[in-house]
Amino acid sequence: MASTTLSDKAYIGIKELIRNGKYLPGEPLPEEELSRILNMSRTPIRVALQRLQEDMIVSIKPRMGAVVATLDLSQLCSLYEAREAIEGMVARLNCRKAINVSPYEELLCAYEATAEIADPIKRDESFDELNNKYVKLLSQGCSNSILSKMMLSIQEKVHSLDRVSHLIPIFPDIGAKERMDVLRAIISRDEQKSENMARQRIRNCLKRILDAAMPH
């Protein structure tokens, strides 16, 4: 248990160091240095680096050790393809579950109210909170627990990439509108439309990333 706790702390600590710019993309992550900074042995550091490699934040190379990963667009495309399929099915299953639609309506109203906030900083902060609620609501409303866990897992990977990459563009207003469309489809209990809108939202996200990475 102690080892797991330490590796969790190391995982969070290393991710924060990367997020804060202590280590930039392509730079090495020396275990000895990380051990000294985080005040722990190298064993939990090594475990944490393996986990971060699974999140595509770190790349572990033979004879070089761990380095901060550079964004691999082919991997990113694969990640978003999986995300599209999973979130599409999750949205569809939210329509099948016999639950009160009130939470979806409340979240939709919150999105609509936030869209009217004039201050862009406050609006973006509010959208960020609502986006987390959106993921949680759809995950909880899914009747398939495996798909629900997969959605949360892939969301964490995407979130991690958002934090460490300057390439991924952020369009809070556009993203909010797309989520609102999904919520409206779920509220109307339209399975096909819910899945289509959820899939289209993810495709749009990927297109914005690729447009930023390879401008015409």
Coordinates of N, CA and C in Angstrom, one line a residue:
M1 N 0.8 -1.2 0.0 CA 0.0 0.0 0.0 C 0.9 1.3 0.0
A2 N 1.9 1.3 0.8 CA 2.8 2.4 0.9 C 3.5 2.7 -0.5
S3 N 3.9 1.6 -1.2 CA 4.5 1.8 -2.5 C 3.5 2.4 -3.5
T4 N 2.3 1.9 -3.4 CA 1.3 2.5 -4.3 C 1.0 3.9 -4.1
T5 N 0.9 4.3 -2.8 CA 0.7 5.7 -2.4 C 1.9 6.6 -2.9
L6 N 3.1 6.1 -2.7 CA 4.3 6.9 -3.2 C 4.3 7.0 -4.7
S7 N 3.9 5.9 -5.4 CA 3.9 6.0 -6.8 C 2.9 7.0 -7.3
D8 N 1.7 7.0 -6.6 CA 0.7 8.0 -7.0 C 1.2 9.4 -6.8
K9 N 1.9 9.6 -5.7 CA 2.4 11.0 -5.4 C 3.5 11.3 -6.4
A10 N 4.3 10.4 -6.8 CA 5.3 10.6 -7.8 C 4.7 10.9 -9.2
Y11 N 3.6 10.2 -9.5 CA 2.9 10.4 -10.7 C 2.3 11.8 -10.8
I12 N 1.7 12.3 -9.7 CA 1.1 13.6 -9.7 C 2.2 14.7 -9.7
G13 N 3.3 14.4 -8.9 CA 4.4 15.3 -8.8 C 5.1 15.6 -10.1
I14 N 5.4 14.5 -10.8 CA 6.1 14.6 -12.1 C 5.2 15.3 -13.2
K15 N 4.0 15.0 -13.1 CA 3.0 15.6 -14.1 C 3.0 17.1 -13.8
E16 N 3.0 17.5 -12.6 CA 3.0 18.9 -12.2 C 4.2 19.6 -12.7
L17 N 5.4 18.9 -12.5 CA 6.6 19.5 -13.0 C 6.6 19.8 -14.5
I18 N 6.1 18.8 -15.2 CA 6.0 19.0 -16.7 C 5.0 20.1 -17.0
R19 N 3.9 20.1 -16.3 CA 2.8 21.0 -16.6 C 3.3 22.5 -16.3
N20 N 4.1 22.6 -15.3 CA 4.6 24.0 -14.9 C 5.9 24.4 -15.7
G21 N 6.3 23.5 -16.6 CA 7.4 23.9 -17.5 C 8.8 23.7 -17.0
K22 N 8.9 22.9 -15.9 CA 10.2 22.5 -15.3 C 11.0 21.7 -16.3
Y23 N 10.2 20.8 -17.0 CA 10.8 19.9 -18.0 C 9.9 20.1 -19.3
L24 N 10.6 20.4 -20.4 CA 9.9 20.7 -21.7 C 9.9 19.5 -22.6
P25 N 9.0 19.5 -23.6 CA 9.0 18.4 -24.5 C 10.3 18.1 -25.1
G26 N 10.7 16.8 -25.1 CA 12.0 16.3 -25.6 C 13.1 16.3 -24.5
E27 N 12.9 16.9 -23.4 CA 13.9 17.0 -22.4 C 13.9 15.7 -21.5
P28 N 15.1 15.3 -21.0 CA 15.1 14.1 -20.2 C 14.5 14.3 -18.8
L29 N 14.1 13.2 -18.2 CA 13.5 13.2 -16.9 C 14.4 12.3 -16.0
P30 N 15.6 12.8 -15.5 CA 16.5 11.9 -14.8 C 15.9 11.4 -13.5
E31 N 15.9 10.1 -13.3 CA 15.3 9.5 -12.1 C 15.9 10.1 -10.8
E32 N 17.3 10.2 -10.8 CA 18.0 10.7 -9.6 C 17.5 12.1 -9.3
E33 N 17.4 12.9 -10.3 CA 17.0 14.3 -10.1 C 15.5 14.4 -9.6
L34 N 14.6 13.6 -10.2 CA 13.3 13.6 -9.8 C 13.1 13.0 -8.3
S35 N 14.0 12.1 -8.0 CA 14.0 11.5 -6.7 C 14.3 12.6 -5.6
R36 N 15.3 13.4 -6.0 CA 15.7 14.5 -5.1 C 14.7 15.5 -5.0
I37 N 14.1 15.9 -6.1 CA 13.0 17.0 -6.1 C 11.8 16.6 -5.3
L38 N 11.4 15.3 -5.5 CA 10.2 14.8 -4.9 C 10.4 14.2 -3.5
N39 N 11.7 14.1 -3.2 CA 12.1 13.5 -1.8 C 11.5 12.1 -1.6
M40 N 11.8 11.2 -2.6 CA 11.4 9.8 -2.5 C 12.4 9.0 -3.2
S41 N 12.4 7.7 -3.0 CA 13.3 6.8 -3.7 C 13.0 6.7 -5.2
R42 N 13.9 6.0 -5.9 CA 13.7 6.0 -7.4 C 12.7 4.9 -7.8
T43 N 12.3 4.0 -6.9 CA 11.4 2.9 -7.3 C 10.0 3.5 -7.6
P44 N 9.4 4.3 -6.7 CA 8.1 4.9 -7.1 C 8.2 5.9 -8.3
I45 N 9.4 6.5 -8.5 CA 9.6 7.4 -9.6 C 9.5 6.6 -10.9
R46 N 10.1 5.4 -10.9 CA 10.1 4.6 -12.1 C 8.7 4.1 -12.4
V47 N 8.0 3.7 -11.4 CA 6.6 3.3 -11.6 C 5.7 4.4 -12.2
A48 N 5.9 5.6 -11.6 CA 5.2 6.8 -12.1 C 5.5 7.1 -13.6
L49 N 6.8 7.0 -13.9 CA 7.2 7.3 -15.3 C 6.5 6.3 -16.3
Q50 N 6.4 5.0 -15.8 CA 5.7 4.0 -16.7 C 4.3 4.4 -16.9
R51 N 3.6 4.9 -15.8 CA 2.2 5.3 -15.9 C 2.1 6.5 -16.9
L52 N 3.0 7.4 -16.7 CA 3.0 8.6 -17.6 C 3.2 8.3 -19.0
Q53 N 4.0 7.2 -19.3 CA 4.2 6.8 -20.6 C 2.9 6.3 -21.2
E54 N 2.1 5.6 -20.4 CA 0.8 5.1 -20.8 C -0.1 6.3 -21.2
D55 N 0.0 7.4 -20.5 CA -0.8 8.6 -20.7 C -0.2 9.4 -21.9
M56 N 0.9 8.9 -22.5 CA 1.5 9.6 -23.6 C 2.2 10.9 -23.2
I57 N 2.4 11.2 -21.9 CA 3.1 12.4 -21.5 C 4.6 12.2 -21.5
V58 N 5.0 11.0 -21.2 CA 6.4 10.6 -21.1 C 6.7 9.5 -22.2
S59 N 7.9 9.6 -22.7 CA 8.4 8.5 -23.6 C 9.7 7.9 -23.0
I60 N 9.7 6.6 -22.9 CA 10.8 5.9 -22.3 C 11.6 5.2 -23.5
K61 N 12.8 5.7 -23.7 CA 13.6 5.2 -24.8 C 14.8 4.4 -24.3
P62 N 15.1 3.3 -25.1 CA 16.3 2.5 -24.7 C 17.6 3.3 -24.7
R63 N 18.3 3.1 -23.7 CA 19.6 3.8 -23.4 C 19.5 5.3 -23.2
M64 N 18.3 5.8 -23.3 CA 18.1 7.2 -23.0 C 17.3 7.5 -21.7
G65 N 16.5 6.5 -21.4 CA 15.6 6.7 -20.2 C 14.4 7.5 -20.6
A66 N 13.8 8.1 -19.6 CA 12.5 8.8 -19.8 C 12.8 10.3 -20.3
V67 N 11.9 10.7 -21.2 CA 11.9 12.1 -21.7 C 10.5 12.6 -21.8
V68 N 10.3 13.9 -21.7 CA 9.0 14.4 -21.9 C 8.6 14.2 -23.4
A69 N 7.4 13.6 -23.6 CA 7.0 13.2 -24.9 C 6.7 14.5 -25.7
T70 N 7.0 14.4 -27.0 CA 6.6 15.4 -28.0 C 5.2 14.8 -28.5
L71 N 4.4 15.7 -29.0 CA 3.1 15.3 -29.4 C 3.2 14.5 -30.7
D72 N 2.7 13.2 -30.7 CA 2.7 12.3 -31.8 C 1.3 12.4 -32.4
L73 N 1.2 13.0 -33.6 CA -0.1 13.2 -34.2 C -0.8 11.9 -34.5
S74 N 0.0 10.9 -34.9 CA -0.6 9.6 -35.3 C -1.3 8.9 -34.0
Q75 N -0.5 9.0 -32.9 CA -1.1 8.5 -31.6 C -2.3 9.3 -31.2
L76 N -2.2 10.6 -31.4 CA -3.3 11.5 -31.0 C -4.6 11.1 -31.8
C77 N -4.4 10.9 -33.1 CA -5.5 10.5 -34.0 C -6.1 9.2 -33.5
S78 N -5.3 8.2 -33.2 CA -5.8 7.0 -32.7 C -6.6 7.1 -31.4
L79 N -6.1 8.0 -30.5 CA -6.7 8.3 -29.3 C -8.1 8.9 -29.5
Y80 N -8.2 9.8 -30.4 CA -9.5 10.5 -30.7 C -10.4 9.6 -31.4
E81 N -9.9 8.6 -32.2 CA -10.8 7.7 -32.9 C -11.5 6.8 -31.8
A82 N -10.7 6.4 -30.9 CA -11.2 5.6 -29.8 C -12.2 6.4 -28.9
R83 N -11.9 7.6 -28.7 CA -12.7 8.5 -27.9 C -14.1 8.7 -28.6
E84 N -14.0 8.9 -29.9 CA -15.2 9.1 -30.7 C -16.2 7.9 -30.5
A85 N -15.7 6.7 -30.7 CA -16.5 5.5 -30.6 C -17.1 5.4 -29.2
I86 N -16.2 5.6 -28.2 CA -16.7 5.4 -26.8 C -17.7 6.4 -26.4
E87 N -17.4 7.7 -26.7 CA -18.4 8.7 -26.2 C -19.7 8.7 -27.0
G88 N -19.6 8.3 -28.3 CA -20.8 8.1 -29.1 C -21.7 7.1 -28.5
M89 N -21.2 5.9 -28.1 CA -22.0 4.9 -27.5 C -22.5 5.2 -26.1
V90 N -21.6 5.9 -25.4 CA -22.1 6.4 -24.0 C -23.2 7.3 -24.1
A91 N -23.2 8.2 -25.1 CA -24.3 9.2 -25.3 C -25.6 8.4 -25.7
R92 N -25.5 7.4 -26.5 CA -26.6 6.6 -26.9 C -27.2 5.9 -25.7
L93 N -26.4 5.3 -24.9 CA -26.8 4.5 -23.7 C -27.5 5.4 -22.7
N94 N -27.1 6.7 -22.7 CA -27.7 7.6 -21.7 C -29.2 7.8 -22.1
C95 N -29.5 7.6 -23.3 CA -30.9 7.7 -23.8 C -31.7 6.5 -23.3
R96 N -31.1 5.4 -23.2 CA -31.8 4.1 -22.9 C -32.0 4.0 -21.4
K97 N -31.2 4.6 -20.6 CA -31.3 4.4 -19.1 C -32.6 5.2 -18.6
A98 N -33.4 4.5 -17.9 CA -34.6 5.1 -17.4 C -34.4 5.9 -16.2
I99 N -33.8 7.1 -16.4 CA -33.6 8.1 -15.3 C -34.2 9.4 -15.6
N100 N -34.3 10.2 -14.6 CA -34.9 11.5 -14.7 C -34.0 12.4 -15.6
V101 N -34.6 13.1 -16.5 CA -33.8 14.0 -17.4 C -33.4 15.3 -16.8
S102 N -33.9 15.6 -15.6 CA -33.6 16.8 -14.9 C -32.2 17.2 -14.8
P103 N -31.3 16.3 -14.4 CA -29.8 16.7 -14.4 C -29.3 17.2 -15.7
Y104 N -29.7 16.6 -16.8 CA -29.3 17.0 -18.1 C -29.9 18.4 -18.5
E105 N -31.1 18.6 -18.1 CA -31.7 19.9 -18.3 C -31.0 21.0 -17.5
E106 N -30.7 20.7 -16.3 CA -30.0 21.6 -15.4 C -28.6 22.0 -15.9
L107 N -27.9 21.0 -16.4 CA -26.6 21.2 -17.0 C -26.7 22.0 -18.3
L108 N -27.7 21.8 -19.1 CA -27.9 22.5 -20.3 C -28.2 24.0 -20.0
C109 N -29.0 24.2 -19.0 CA -29.4 25.6 -18.6 C -28.1 26.3 -18.1
A110 N -27.3 25.6 -17.3 CA -26.0 26.2 -16.8 C -25.1 26.6 -18.0
Y111 N -25.0 25.7 -19.0 CA -24.2 26.0 -20.2 C -24.8 27.3 -20.8
E112 N -26.1 27.4 -21.0 CA -26.7 28.5 -21.7 C -26.5 29.8 -20.9
A113 N -26.5 29.7 -19.5 CA -26.3 30.9 -18.7 C -24.8 31.3 -18.8
T114 N -23.9 30.4 -18.8 CA -22.5 30.7 -18.9 C -22.1 31.3 -20.2
A115 N -22.8 30.9 -21.2 CA -22.5 31.5 -22.6 C -22.8 33.0 -22.6
E116 N -23.7 33.5 -21.7 CA -24.0 34.9 -21.6 C -23.1 35.7 -20.8
I117 N -22.1 35.1 -20.1 CA -21.2 35.8 -19.3 C -20.2 36.6 -20.2
A118 N -20.1 37.9 -19.9 CA -19.4 38.8 -20.7 C -17.9 38.7 -20.5
D119 N -17.4 38.5 -19.3 CA -16.0 38.3 -19.0 C -15.5 37.0 -19.6
P120 N -14.6 37.0 -20.6 CA -14.1 35.8 -21.2 C -13.4 34.9 -20.2
I121 N -12.6 35.4 -19.3 CA -11.9 34.6 -18.3 C -12.9 33.9 -17.4
K122 N -13.8 34.6 -16.9 CA -14.8 34.0 -16.0 C -15.7 33.0 -16.8
R123 N -16.0 33.3 -18.0 CA -16.8 32.4 -18.9 C -16.0 31.1 -19.1
D124 N -14.7 31.2 -19.4 CA -13.9 30.0 -19.7 C -13.8 29.1 -18.5
E125 N -13.6 29.8 -17.3 CA -13.5 29.0 -16.0 C -14.7 28.3 -15.7
S126 N -15.9 28.9 -16.0 CA -17.2 28.3 -15.7 C -17.4 27.1 -16.7
F127 N -17.0 27.4 -18.0 CA -17.1 26.3 -19.0 C -16.3 25.1 -18.5
D128 N -15.1 25.3 -18.0 CA -14.2 24.2 -17.6 C -14.9 23.4 -16.5
E129 N -15.5 24.0 -15.6 CA -16.2 23.3 -14.5 C -17.4 22.5 -15.1
L130 N -18.2 23.2 -16.0 CA -19.3 22.5 -16.6 C -18.9 21.3 -17.4
N131 N -17.7 21.4 -18.1 CA -17.3 20.3 -18.9 C -17.0 19.1 -18.1
N132 N -16.4 19.3 -16.9 CA -16.1 18.2 -16.0 C -17.5 17.6 -15.5
K133 N -18.5 18.4 -15.3 CA -19.8 17.9 -14.9 C -20.4 17.1 -16.0
Y134 N -20.2 17.6 -17.3 CA -20.7 16.9 -18.5 C -20.2 15.5 -18.5
V135 N -18.9 15.3 -18.4 CA -18.2 14.0 -18.4 C -18.8 13.1 -17.3
K136 N -18.9 13.6 -16.1 CA -19.3 12.9 -15.0 C -20.8 12.4 -15.2
L137 N -21.6 13.3 -15.7 CA -23.0 13.0 -15.9 C -23.2 11.9 -16.9
L138 N -22.5 12.1 -18.1 CA -22.7 11.0 -19.1 C -22.1 9.7 -18.6
S139 N -21.0 9.7 -17.9 CA -20.5 8.5 -17.3 C -21.4 7.8 -16.4
Q140 N -22.0 8.6 -15.5 CA -23.0 8.0 -14.5 C -24.2 7.5 -15.2
G141 N -24.6 8.2 -16.3 CA -25.9 7.8 -17.0 C -25.8 6.7 -17.9
C142 N -24.5 6.2 -18.1 CA -24.3 5.1 -19.0 C -24.6 3.8 -18.3
S143 N -25.4 2.9 -19.0 CA -25.8 1.6 -18.4 C -24.7 0.6 -18.5
N144 N -23.6 0.9 -19.2 CA -22.5 -0.1 -19.3 C -21.3 0.4 -18.5
S145 N -21.0 -0.2 -17.4 CA -20.0 0.2 -16.5 C -18.6 0.2 -17.1
I146 N -18.4 -0.8 -18.0 CA -17.1 -0.9 -18.7 C -16.9 0.3 -19.6
L147 N -17.9 0.6 -20.4 CA -17.8 1.8 -21.3 C -17.6 3.1 -20.5
S148 N -18.3 3.2 -19.3 CA -18.2 4.3 -18.5 C -16.8 4.5 -18.0
K149 N -16.1 3.4 -17.6 CA -14.8 3.5 -17.1 C -13.8 3.8 -18.2
M150 N -14.1 3.3 -19.4 CA -13.2 3.6 -20.6 C -13.3 5.1 -20.9
M151 N -14.5 5.6 -20.8 CA -14.7 7.0 -21.1 C -13.9 7.9 -20.2
L152 N -14.0 7.6 -18.9 CA -13.2 8.4 -17.9 C -11.7 8.2 -18.1
S153 N -11.3 7.0 -18.4 CA -9.9 6.8 -18.6 C -9.3 7.6 -19.8
I154 N -10.0 7.5 -20.9 CA -9.6 8.2 -22.1 C -9.7 9.7 -22.0
Q155 N -10.7 10.2 -21.2 CA -10.8 11.6 -20.9 C -9.6 12.1 -20.1
E156 N -9.1 11.3 -19.2 CA -7.9 11.6 -18.4 C -6.7 11.7 -19.3
K157 N -6.6 10.8 -20.2 CA -5.4 10.9 -21.1 C -5.5 12.2 -22.0
V158 N -6.7 12.5 -22.5 CA -6.8 13.7 -23.3 C -6.6 14.9 -22.4
H159 N -7.1 14.9 -21.2 CA -6.9 16.1 -20.3 C -5.4 16.3 -20.0
S160 N -4.7 15.1 -19.8 CA -3.2 15.2 -19.6 C -2.5 15.8 -20.8
L161 N -2.9 15.4 -22.0 CA -2.3 16.0 -23.2 C -2.6 17.5 -23.3
D162 N -3.8 17.9 -23.0 CA -4.2 19.3 -23.0 C -3.3 20.1 -22.1
R163 N -2.9 19.6 -21.0 CA -2.1 20.3 -20.0 C -0.7 20.5 -20.4
V164 N -0.1 19.5 -21.1 CA 1.3 19.5 -21.4 C 1.7 20.0 -22.8
S165 N 0.7 20.1 -23.7 CA 0.9 20.5 -25.0 C 0.4 21.8 -25.4
H166 N 1.2 22.6 -26.0 CA 0.8 24.0 -26.4 C 0.1 23.9 -27.8
L167 N 0.1 22.7 -28.4 CA -0.4 22.5 -29.7 C -1.9 22.4 -29.7
I168 N -2.5 21.8 -28.7 CA -3.9 21.6 -28.7 C -4.7 22.9 -28.4
P169 N -5.4 23.3 -29.4 CA -6.2 24.6 -29.3 C -7.4 24.5 -28.4
I170 N -7.7 25.5 -27.6 CA -8.8 25.5 -26.8 C -9.9 26.5 -27.3
F171 N -11.1 26.0 -27.5 CA -12.2 26.8 -28.0 C -13.4 26.6 -27.1
P172 N -13.4 27.2 -25.9 CA -14.4 26.9 -24.9 C -15.8 27.2 -25.4
D173 N -16.1 28.3 -26.2 CA -17.4 28.6 -26.6 C -17.9 27.6 -27.6
I174 N -17.0 27.2 -28.6 CA -17.4 26.2 -29.6 C -17.6 24.8 -28.9
G175 N -16.7 24.4 -28.0 CA -16.9 23.2 -27.3 C -18.2 23.1 -26.5
A176 N -18.5 24.2 -25.9 CA -19.7 24.2 -25.1 C -21.0 24.1 -25.9
K177 N -21.0 24.7 -27.1 CA -22.1 24.6 -28.0 C -22.3 23.2 -28.4
E178 N -21.2 22.5 -28.7 CA -21.3 21.1 -29.2 C -21.8 20.2 -28.0
R179 N -21.3 20.4 -26.8 CA -21.8 19.6 -25.7 C -23.3 19.9 -25.4
M180 N -23.7 21.1 -25.6 CA -25.2 21.5 -25.5 C -26.0 20.7 -26.5
D181 N -25.5 20.6 -27.7 CA -26.2 19.8 -28.7 C -26.4 18.4 -28.3
V182 N -25.4 17.8 -27.7 CA -25.4 16.4 -27.2 C -26.5 16.3 -26.1
L183 N -26.5 17.2 -25.2 CA -27.4 17.2 -24.1 C -28.8 17.3 -24.6
R184 N -29.1 18.2 -25.5 CA -30.4 18.3 -26.1 C -30.9 17.0 -26.7
A185 N -30.0 16.3 -27.4 CA -30.4 15.1 -28.0 C -30.7 14.0 -27.0
I186 N -30.0 14.0 -25.9 CA -30.2 13.1 -24.8 C -31.5 13.4 -24.1
I187 N -31.8 14.6 -23.9 CA -33.0 15.1 -23.2 C -34.2 14.6 -24.1
S188 N -34.1 14.7 -25.4 CA -35.2 14.3 -26.3 C -35.2 12.8 -26.5
R189 N -34.3 12.1 -25.9 CA -34.2 10.6 -25.9 C -34.1 10.1 -27.3
D190 N -33.3 10.8 -28.1 CA -33.1 10.4 -29.5 C -31.7 9.7 -29.5
E191 N -31.7 8.4 -29.5 CA -30.5 7.6 -29.4 C -29.6 7.9 -30.6
Q192 N -30.1 7.8 -31.8 CA -29.2 8.0 -33.0 C -28.6 9.4 -33.0
K193 N -29.4 10.4 -32.8 CA -28.9 11.8 -32.8 C -27.9 12.0 -31.7
S194 N -28.2 11.4 -30.5 CA -27.2 11.6 -29.4 C -25.9 11.0 -29.8
E195 N -25.8 9.8 -30.3 CA -24.6 9.2 -30.7 C -23.9 10.1 -31.8
N196 N -24.7 10.5 -32.8 CA -24.1 11.2 -33.9 C -23.5 12.5 -33.5
M197 N -24.2 13.2 -32.6 CA -23.8 14.5 -32.1 C -22.5 14.4 -31.2
A198 N -22.5 13.3 -30.4 CA -21.3 13.1 -29.6 C -20.1 12.7 -30.5
R199 N -20.3 11.9 -31.5 CA -19.2 11.5 -32.4 C -18.7 12.8 -33.1
Q200 N -19.7 13.6 -33.6 CA -19.3 14.8 -34.4 C -18.5 15.7 -33.5
R201 N -18.9 15.8 -32.3 CA -18.1 16.7 -31.3 C -16.7 16.3 -31.3
I202 N -16.4 15.0 -31.1 CA -15.0 14.6 -31.0 C -14.3 14.7 -32.3
R203 N -15.0 14.5 -33.5 CA -14.3 14.7 -34.8 C -14.0 16.2 -34.9
N204 N -14.8 17.1 -34.5 CA -14.6 18.5 -34.6 C -13.3 18.9 -33.7
C205 N -13.3 18.3 -32.5 CA -12.1 18.5 -31.7 C -10.8 18.1 -32.4
L206 N -10.8 17.0 -33.0 CA -9.6 16.5 -33.6 C -9.3 17.4 -34.8
K207 N -10.3 17.8 -35.6 CA -10.0 18.7 -36.7 C -9.4 20.0 -36.3
R208 N -9.8 20.5 -35.2 CA -9.2 21.8 -34.7 C -7.8 21.6 -34.3
I209 N -7.5 20.4 -33.7 CA -6.1 20.1 -33.4 C -5.2 20.0 -34.6
L210 N -5.7 19.2 -35.6 CA -4.9 19.0 -36.8 C -4.8 20.3 -37.6
D211 N -5.8 21.2 -37.6 CA -5.7 22.5 -38.3 C -4.6 23.3 -37.6
A212 N -4.5 23.2 -36.3 CA -3.5 24.0 -35.6 C -2.1 23.5 -35.8
A213 N -2.0 22.1 -35.9 CA -0.7 21.5 -36.1 C -0.2 21.6 -37.5
M214 N -1.1 21.6 -38.5 CA -0.7 21.7 -39.9 C -1.6 22.7 -40.6
P215 N -1.3 24.0 -40.3 CA -2.1 25.1 -40.9 C -1.9 25.1 -42.4
H216 N -3.0 25.5 -43.1 CA -2.9 25.5 -44.6 C -2.2 26.7 -45.1

